[in-house]
PDB file of C-alpha atoms in Angstrom:
ATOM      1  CA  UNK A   1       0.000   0.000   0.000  1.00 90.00           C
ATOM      2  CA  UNK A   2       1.442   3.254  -1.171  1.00 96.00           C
ATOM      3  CA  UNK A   3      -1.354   6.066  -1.003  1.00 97.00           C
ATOM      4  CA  UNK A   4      -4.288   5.885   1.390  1.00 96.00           C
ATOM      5  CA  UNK A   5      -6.960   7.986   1.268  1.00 96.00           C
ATOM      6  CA  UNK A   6      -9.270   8.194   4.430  1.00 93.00           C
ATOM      7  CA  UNK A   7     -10.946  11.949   3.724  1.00 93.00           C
ATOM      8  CA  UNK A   8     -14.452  12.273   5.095  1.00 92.00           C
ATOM      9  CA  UNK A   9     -14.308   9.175   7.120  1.00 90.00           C
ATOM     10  CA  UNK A  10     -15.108  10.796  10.314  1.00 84.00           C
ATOM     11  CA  UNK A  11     -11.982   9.115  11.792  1.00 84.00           C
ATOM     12  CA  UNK A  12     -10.789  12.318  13.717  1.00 70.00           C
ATOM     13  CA  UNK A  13     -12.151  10.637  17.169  1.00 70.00           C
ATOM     14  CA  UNK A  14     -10.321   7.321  16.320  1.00 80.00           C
ATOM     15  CA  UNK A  15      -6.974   8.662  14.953  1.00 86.00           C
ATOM     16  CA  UNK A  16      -5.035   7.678  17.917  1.00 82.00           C
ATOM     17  CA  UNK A  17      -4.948   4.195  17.585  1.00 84.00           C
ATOM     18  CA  UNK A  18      -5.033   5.016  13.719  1.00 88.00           C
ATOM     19  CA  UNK A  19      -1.217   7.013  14.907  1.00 91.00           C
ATOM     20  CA  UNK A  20      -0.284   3.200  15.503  1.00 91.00           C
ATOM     21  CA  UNK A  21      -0.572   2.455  12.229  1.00 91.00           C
ATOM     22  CA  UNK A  22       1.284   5.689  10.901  1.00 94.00           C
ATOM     23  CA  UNK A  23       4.354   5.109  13.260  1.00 94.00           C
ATOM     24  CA  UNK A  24       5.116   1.330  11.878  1.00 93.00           C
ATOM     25  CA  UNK A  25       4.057   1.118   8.068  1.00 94.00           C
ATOM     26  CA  UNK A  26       7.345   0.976   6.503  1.00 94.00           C
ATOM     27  CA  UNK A  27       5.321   0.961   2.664  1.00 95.00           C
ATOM     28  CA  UNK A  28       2.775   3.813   2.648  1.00 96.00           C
ATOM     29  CA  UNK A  29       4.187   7.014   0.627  1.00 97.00           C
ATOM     30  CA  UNK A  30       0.668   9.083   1.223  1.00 98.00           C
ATOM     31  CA  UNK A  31      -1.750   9.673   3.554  1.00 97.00           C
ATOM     32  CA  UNK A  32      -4.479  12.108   2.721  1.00 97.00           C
ATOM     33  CA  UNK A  33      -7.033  12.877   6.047  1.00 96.00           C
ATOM     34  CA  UNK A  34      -8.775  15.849   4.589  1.00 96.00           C
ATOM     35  CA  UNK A  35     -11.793  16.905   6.008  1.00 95.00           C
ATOM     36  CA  UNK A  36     -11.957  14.593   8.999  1.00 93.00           C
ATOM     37  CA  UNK A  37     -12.744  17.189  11.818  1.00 92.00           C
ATOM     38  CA  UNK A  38      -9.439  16.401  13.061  1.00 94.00           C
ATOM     39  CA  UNK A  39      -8.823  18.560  15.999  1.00 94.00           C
ATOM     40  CA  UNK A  40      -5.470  19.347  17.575  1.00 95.00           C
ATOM     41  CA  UNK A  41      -5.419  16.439  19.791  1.00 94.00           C
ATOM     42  CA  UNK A  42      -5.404  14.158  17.140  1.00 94.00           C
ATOM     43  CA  UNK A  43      -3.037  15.868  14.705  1.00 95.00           C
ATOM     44  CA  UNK A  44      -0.951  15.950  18.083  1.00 95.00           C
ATOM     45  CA  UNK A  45      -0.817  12.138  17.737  1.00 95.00           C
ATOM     46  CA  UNK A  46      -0.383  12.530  14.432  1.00 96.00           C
ATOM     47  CA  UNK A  47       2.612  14.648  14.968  1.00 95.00           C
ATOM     48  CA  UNK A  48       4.121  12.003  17.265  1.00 95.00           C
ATOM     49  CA  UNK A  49       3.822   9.407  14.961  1.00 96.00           C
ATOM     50  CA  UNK A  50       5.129  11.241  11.853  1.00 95.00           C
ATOM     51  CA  UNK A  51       8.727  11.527  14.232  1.00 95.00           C
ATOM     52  CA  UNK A  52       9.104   8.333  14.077  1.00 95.00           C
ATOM     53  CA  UNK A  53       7.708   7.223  10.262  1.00 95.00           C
ATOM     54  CA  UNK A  54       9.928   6.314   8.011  1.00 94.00           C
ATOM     55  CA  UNK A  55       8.088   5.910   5.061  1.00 96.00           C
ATOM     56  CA  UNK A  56       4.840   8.786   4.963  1.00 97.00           C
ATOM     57  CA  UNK A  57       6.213  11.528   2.093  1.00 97.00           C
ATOM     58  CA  UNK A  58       2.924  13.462   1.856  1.00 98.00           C
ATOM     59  CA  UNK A  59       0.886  13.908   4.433  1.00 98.00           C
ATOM     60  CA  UNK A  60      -2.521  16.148   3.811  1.00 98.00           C
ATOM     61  CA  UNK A  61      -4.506  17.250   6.345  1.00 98.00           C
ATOM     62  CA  UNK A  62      -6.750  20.021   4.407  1.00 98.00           C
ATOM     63  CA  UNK A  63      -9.913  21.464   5.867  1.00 97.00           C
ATOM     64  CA  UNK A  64      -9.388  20.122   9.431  1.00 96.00           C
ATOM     65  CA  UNK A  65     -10.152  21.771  12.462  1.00 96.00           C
ATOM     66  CA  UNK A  66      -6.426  21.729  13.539  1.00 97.00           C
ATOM     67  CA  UNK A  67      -5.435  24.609  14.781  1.00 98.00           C
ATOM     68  CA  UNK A  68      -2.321  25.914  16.541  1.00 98.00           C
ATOM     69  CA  UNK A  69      -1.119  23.315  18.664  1.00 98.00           C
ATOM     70  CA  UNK A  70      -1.885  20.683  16.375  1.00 97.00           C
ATOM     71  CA  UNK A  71       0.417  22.701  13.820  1.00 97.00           C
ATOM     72  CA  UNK A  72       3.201  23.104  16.637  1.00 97.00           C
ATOM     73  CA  UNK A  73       2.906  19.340  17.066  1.00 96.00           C
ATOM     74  CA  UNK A  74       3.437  18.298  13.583  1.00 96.00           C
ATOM     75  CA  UNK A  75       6.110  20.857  13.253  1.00 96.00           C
ATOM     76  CA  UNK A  76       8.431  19.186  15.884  1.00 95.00           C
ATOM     77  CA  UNK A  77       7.257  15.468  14.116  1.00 94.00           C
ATOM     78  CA  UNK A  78       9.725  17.551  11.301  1.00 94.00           C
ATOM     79  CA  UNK A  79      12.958  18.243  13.578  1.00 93.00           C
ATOM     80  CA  UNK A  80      13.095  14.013  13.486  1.00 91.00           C
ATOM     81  CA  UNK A  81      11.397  13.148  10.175  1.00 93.00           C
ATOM     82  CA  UNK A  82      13.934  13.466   7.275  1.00 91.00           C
ATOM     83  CA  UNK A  83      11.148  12.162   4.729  1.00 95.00           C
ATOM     84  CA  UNK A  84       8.212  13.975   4.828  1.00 96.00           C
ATOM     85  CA  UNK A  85       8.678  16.176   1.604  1.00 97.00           C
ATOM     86  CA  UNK A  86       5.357  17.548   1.562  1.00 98.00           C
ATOM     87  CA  UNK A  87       2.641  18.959   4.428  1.00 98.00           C
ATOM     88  CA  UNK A  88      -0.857  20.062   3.406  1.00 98.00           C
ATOM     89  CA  UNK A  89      -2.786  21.920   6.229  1.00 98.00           C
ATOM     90  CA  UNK A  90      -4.875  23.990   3.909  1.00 98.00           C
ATOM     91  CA  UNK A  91      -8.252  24.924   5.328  1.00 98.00           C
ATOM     92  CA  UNK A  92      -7.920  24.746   8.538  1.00 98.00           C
ATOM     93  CA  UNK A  93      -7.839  27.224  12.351  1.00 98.00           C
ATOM     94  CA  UNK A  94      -3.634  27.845  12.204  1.00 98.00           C
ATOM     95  CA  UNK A  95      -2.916  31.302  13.590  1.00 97.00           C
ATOM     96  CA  UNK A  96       0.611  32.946  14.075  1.00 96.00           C
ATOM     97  CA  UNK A  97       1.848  30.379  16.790  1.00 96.00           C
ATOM     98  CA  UNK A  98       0.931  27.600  15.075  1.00 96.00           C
ATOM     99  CA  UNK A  99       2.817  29.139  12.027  1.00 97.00           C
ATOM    100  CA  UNK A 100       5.590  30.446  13.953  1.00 95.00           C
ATOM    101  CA  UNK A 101       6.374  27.069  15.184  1.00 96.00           C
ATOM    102  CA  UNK A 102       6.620  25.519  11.356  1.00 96.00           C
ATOM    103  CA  UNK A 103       8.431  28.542  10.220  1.00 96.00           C
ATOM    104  CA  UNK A 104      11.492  28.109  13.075  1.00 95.00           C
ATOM    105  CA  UNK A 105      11.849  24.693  11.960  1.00 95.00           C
ATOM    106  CA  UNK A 106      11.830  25.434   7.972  1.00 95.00           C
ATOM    107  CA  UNK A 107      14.617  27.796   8.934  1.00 91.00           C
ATOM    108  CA  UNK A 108      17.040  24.374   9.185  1.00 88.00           C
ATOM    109  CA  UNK A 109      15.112  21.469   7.727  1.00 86.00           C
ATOM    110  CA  UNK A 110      15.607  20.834   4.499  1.00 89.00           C
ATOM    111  CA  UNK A 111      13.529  18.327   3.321  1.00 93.00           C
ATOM    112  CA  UNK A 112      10.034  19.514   3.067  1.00 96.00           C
ATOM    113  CA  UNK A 113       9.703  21.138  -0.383  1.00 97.00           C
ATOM    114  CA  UNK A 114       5.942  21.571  -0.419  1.00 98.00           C
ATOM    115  CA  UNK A 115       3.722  23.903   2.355  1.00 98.00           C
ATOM    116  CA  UNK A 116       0.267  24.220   1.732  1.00 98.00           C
ATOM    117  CA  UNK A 117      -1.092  26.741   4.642  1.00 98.00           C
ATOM    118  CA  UNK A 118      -3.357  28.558   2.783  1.00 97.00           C
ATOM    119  CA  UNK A 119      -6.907  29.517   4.177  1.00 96.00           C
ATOM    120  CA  UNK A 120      -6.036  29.774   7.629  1.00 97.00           C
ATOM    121  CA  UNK A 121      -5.707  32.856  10.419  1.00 96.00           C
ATOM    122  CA  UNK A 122      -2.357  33.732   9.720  1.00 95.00           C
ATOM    123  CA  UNK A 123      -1.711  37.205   9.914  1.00 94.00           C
ATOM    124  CA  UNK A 124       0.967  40.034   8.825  1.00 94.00           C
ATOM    125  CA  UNK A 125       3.532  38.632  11.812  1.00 94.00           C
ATOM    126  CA  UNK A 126       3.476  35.150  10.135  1.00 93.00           C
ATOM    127  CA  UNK A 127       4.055  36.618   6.171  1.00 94.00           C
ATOM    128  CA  UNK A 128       7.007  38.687   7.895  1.00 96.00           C
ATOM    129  CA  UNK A 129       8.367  35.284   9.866  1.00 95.00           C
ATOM    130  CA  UNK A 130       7.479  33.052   6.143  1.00 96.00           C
ATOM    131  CA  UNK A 131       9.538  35.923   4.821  1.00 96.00           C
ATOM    132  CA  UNK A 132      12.397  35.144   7.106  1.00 96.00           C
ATOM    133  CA  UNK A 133      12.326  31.557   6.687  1.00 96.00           C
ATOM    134  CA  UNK A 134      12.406  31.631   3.108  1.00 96.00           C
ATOM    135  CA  UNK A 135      16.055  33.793   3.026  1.00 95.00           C
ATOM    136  CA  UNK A 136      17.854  30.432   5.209  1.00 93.00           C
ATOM    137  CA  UNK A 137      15.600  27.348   3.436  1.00 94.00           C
ATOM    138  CA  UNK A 138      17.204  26.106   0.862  1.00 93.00           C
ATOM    139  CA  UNK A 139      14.434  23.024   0.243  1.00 96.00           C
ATOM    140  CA  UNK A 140      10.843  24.322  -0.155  1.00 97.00           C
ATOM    141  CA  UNK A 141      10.298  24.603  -3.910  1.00 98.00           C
ATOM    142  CA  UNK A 142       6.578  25.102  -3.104  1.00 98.00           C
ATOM    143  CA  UNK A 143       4.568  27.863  -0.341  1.00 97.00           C
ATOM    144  CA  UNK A 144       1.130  28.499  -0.377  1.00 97.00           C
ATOM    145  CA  UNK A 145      -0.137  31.019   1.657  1.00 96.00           C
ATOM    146  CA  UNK A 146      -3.012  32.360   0.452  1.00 94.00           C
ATOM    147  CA  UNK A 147      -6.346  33.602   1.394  1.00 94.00           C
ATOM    148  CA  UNK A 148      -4.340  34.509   5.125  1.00 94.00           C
ATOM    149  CA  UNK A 149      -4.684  38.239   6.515  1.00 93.00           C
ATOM    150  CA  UNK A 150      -1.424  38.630   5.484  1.00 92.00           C
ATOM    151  CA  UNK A 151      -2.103  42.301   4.285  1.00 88.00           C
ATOM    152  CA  UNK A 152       0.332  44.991   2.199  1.00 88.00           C
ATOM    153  CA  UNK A 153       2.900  44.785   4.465  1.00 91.00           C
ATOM    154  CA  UNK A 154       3.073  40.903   5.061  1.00 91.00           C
ATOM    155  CA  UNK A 155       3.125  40.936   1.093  1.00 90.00           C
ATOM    156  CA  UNK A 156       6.102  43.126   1.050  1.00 92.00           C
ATOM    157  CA  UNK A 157       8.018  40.906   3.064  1.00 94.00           C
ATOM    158  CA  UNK A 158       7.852  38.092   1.391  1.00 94.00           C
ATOM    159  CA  UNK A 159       8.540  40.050  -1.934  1.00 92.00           C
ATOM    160  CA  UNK A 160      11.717  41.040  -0.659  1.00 95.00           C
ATOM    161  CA  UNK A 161      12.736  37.352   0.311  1.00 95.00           C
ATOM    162  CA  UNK A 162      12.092  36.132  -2.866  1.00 93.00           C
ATOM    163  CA  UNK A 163      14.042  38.161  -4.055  1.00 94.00           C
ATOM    164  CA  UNK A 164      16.560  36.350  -2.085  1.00 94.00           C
ATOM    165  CA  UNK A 165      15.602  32.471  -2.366  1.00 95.00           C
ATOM    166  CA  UNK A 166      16.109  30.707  -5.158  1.00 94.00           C
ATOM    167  CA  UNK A 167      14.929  27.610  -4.451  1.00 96.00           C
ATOM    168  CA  UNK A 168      11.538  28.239  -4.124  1.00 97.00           C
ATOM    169  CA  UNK A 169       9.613  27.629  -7.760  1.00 97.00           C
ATOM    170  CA  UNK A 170       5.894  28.714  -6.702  1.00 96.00           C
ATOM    171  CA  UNK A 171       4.191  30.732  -3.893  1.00 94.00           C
ATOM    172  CA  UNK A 172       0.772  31.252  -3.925  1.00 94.00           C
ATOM    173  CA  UNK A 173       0.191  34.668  -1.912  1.00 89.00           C
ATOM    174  CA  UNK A 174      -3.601  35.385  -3.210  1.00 81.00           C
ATOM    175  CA  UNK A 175      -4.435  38.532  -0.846  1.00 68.00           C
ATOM    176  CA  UNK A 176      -7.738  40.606  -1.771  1.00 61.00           C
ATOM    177  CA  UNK A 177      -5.854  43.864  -0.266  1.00 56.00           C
ATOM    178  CA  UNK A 178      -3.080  43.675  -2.187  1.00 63.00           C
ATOM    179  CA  UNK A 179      -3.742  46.983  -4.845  1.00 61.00           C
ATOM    180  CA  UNK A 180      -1.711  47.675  -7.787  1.00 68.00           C
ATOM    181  CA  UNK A 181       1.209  48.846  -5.288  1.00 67.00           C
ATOM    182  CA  UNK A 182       1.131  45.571  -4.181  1.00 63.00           C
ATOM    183  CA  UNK A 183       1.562  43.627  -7.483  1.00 65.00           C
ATOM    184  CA  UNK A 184       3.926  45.814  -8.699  1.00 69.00           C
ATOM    185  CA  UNK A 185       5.889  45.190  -5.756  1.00 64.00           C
ATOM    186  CA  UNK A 186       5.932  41.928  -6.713  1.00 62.00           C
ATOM    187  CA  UNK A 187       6.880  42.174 -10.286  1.00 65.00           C
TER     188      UNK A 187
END
């Protein structure tokens, strides 16, 4: 078994013992739990079973209801996990600690190259730490951070650190606010 999909299963309330599972498959590549009502307990679990995996590459976790601790959790699963290449947490309750958390360890991991954030709470603070994150990672190819209140000045930031990286191939930034200043910032 090398991809497992268990989206809208409803297994958010079971994932612990499912956490079993994660920590000893030594085949599975990816594991997709979108929109499971996972809540930071159980990405918690999840997070302690991705430092020990040695085999999960992609793990999505889209339109949860995982919020900042969850994210902080999964975050330190990274510091030990040297394959997980790509982290989907799109759609769900992150704010700027949970963020901050993933950021400081991007800063010297090197082996995610794909970060889907998008459509959470992160704010300017979070753009500006993304920002600093990107100038010392030399692995994430991929960042999407859109539909955040990120506003002008997050924007700006990370304009000036891509600038900077050049690893990083696409970065979805999608802000309503951003003006013609903005893009031409960008440009």
């Amino acid at each position: 078994l090398r991809y497992l999909y268990l989206g809208e299963t409803s297994i958010g309330e079971g994932i612990d013992h499912f956490a079993r599972f994660i920590e000893t498959t030594r085949t599975l590549k990816t594991l997709d739990l979108s929109y499971n009502a996972i809540t930071d307990e159980s990405a918690i679990s999840i997070g302690n079973a991705i430092m020990v995996n040695r085999s999960i590459t992609s793990l999505c976790l889209k339109h949860n209801k995982i919020a900042d601790e969850g994210l902080k959790s999964l975050a330190a699963g990274l510091v030990s996990n040297s394959f997980l290449v790509s982290l989907d947490v799109g759609g769900n309750m992150v704010g700027d600690e949970g963020f901050a958390k993933i950021c400081t360890v991007l800063s010297t991991n090197n082996n995610l190259i794909e970060l889907d954030v998008g459509d959470n709470q992160i704010g300017v603070d979070s753009a500006i730490m993304a920002a600093d994150m990107l100038r010392s990672n030399t692995a994430l190819c991929v960042l999407n951070i859109s539909d955040n209140p990120i506003q002008y000045r997050g924007v700006m930031s990370l304009a000036d650190a891509l600038r900077i990286n050049e690893t990083l191939q696409v970065c979805y930034i999608g802000v309503d606010s951003l003006g013609a200043e903005g893009m031409q910032e960008l440009t």
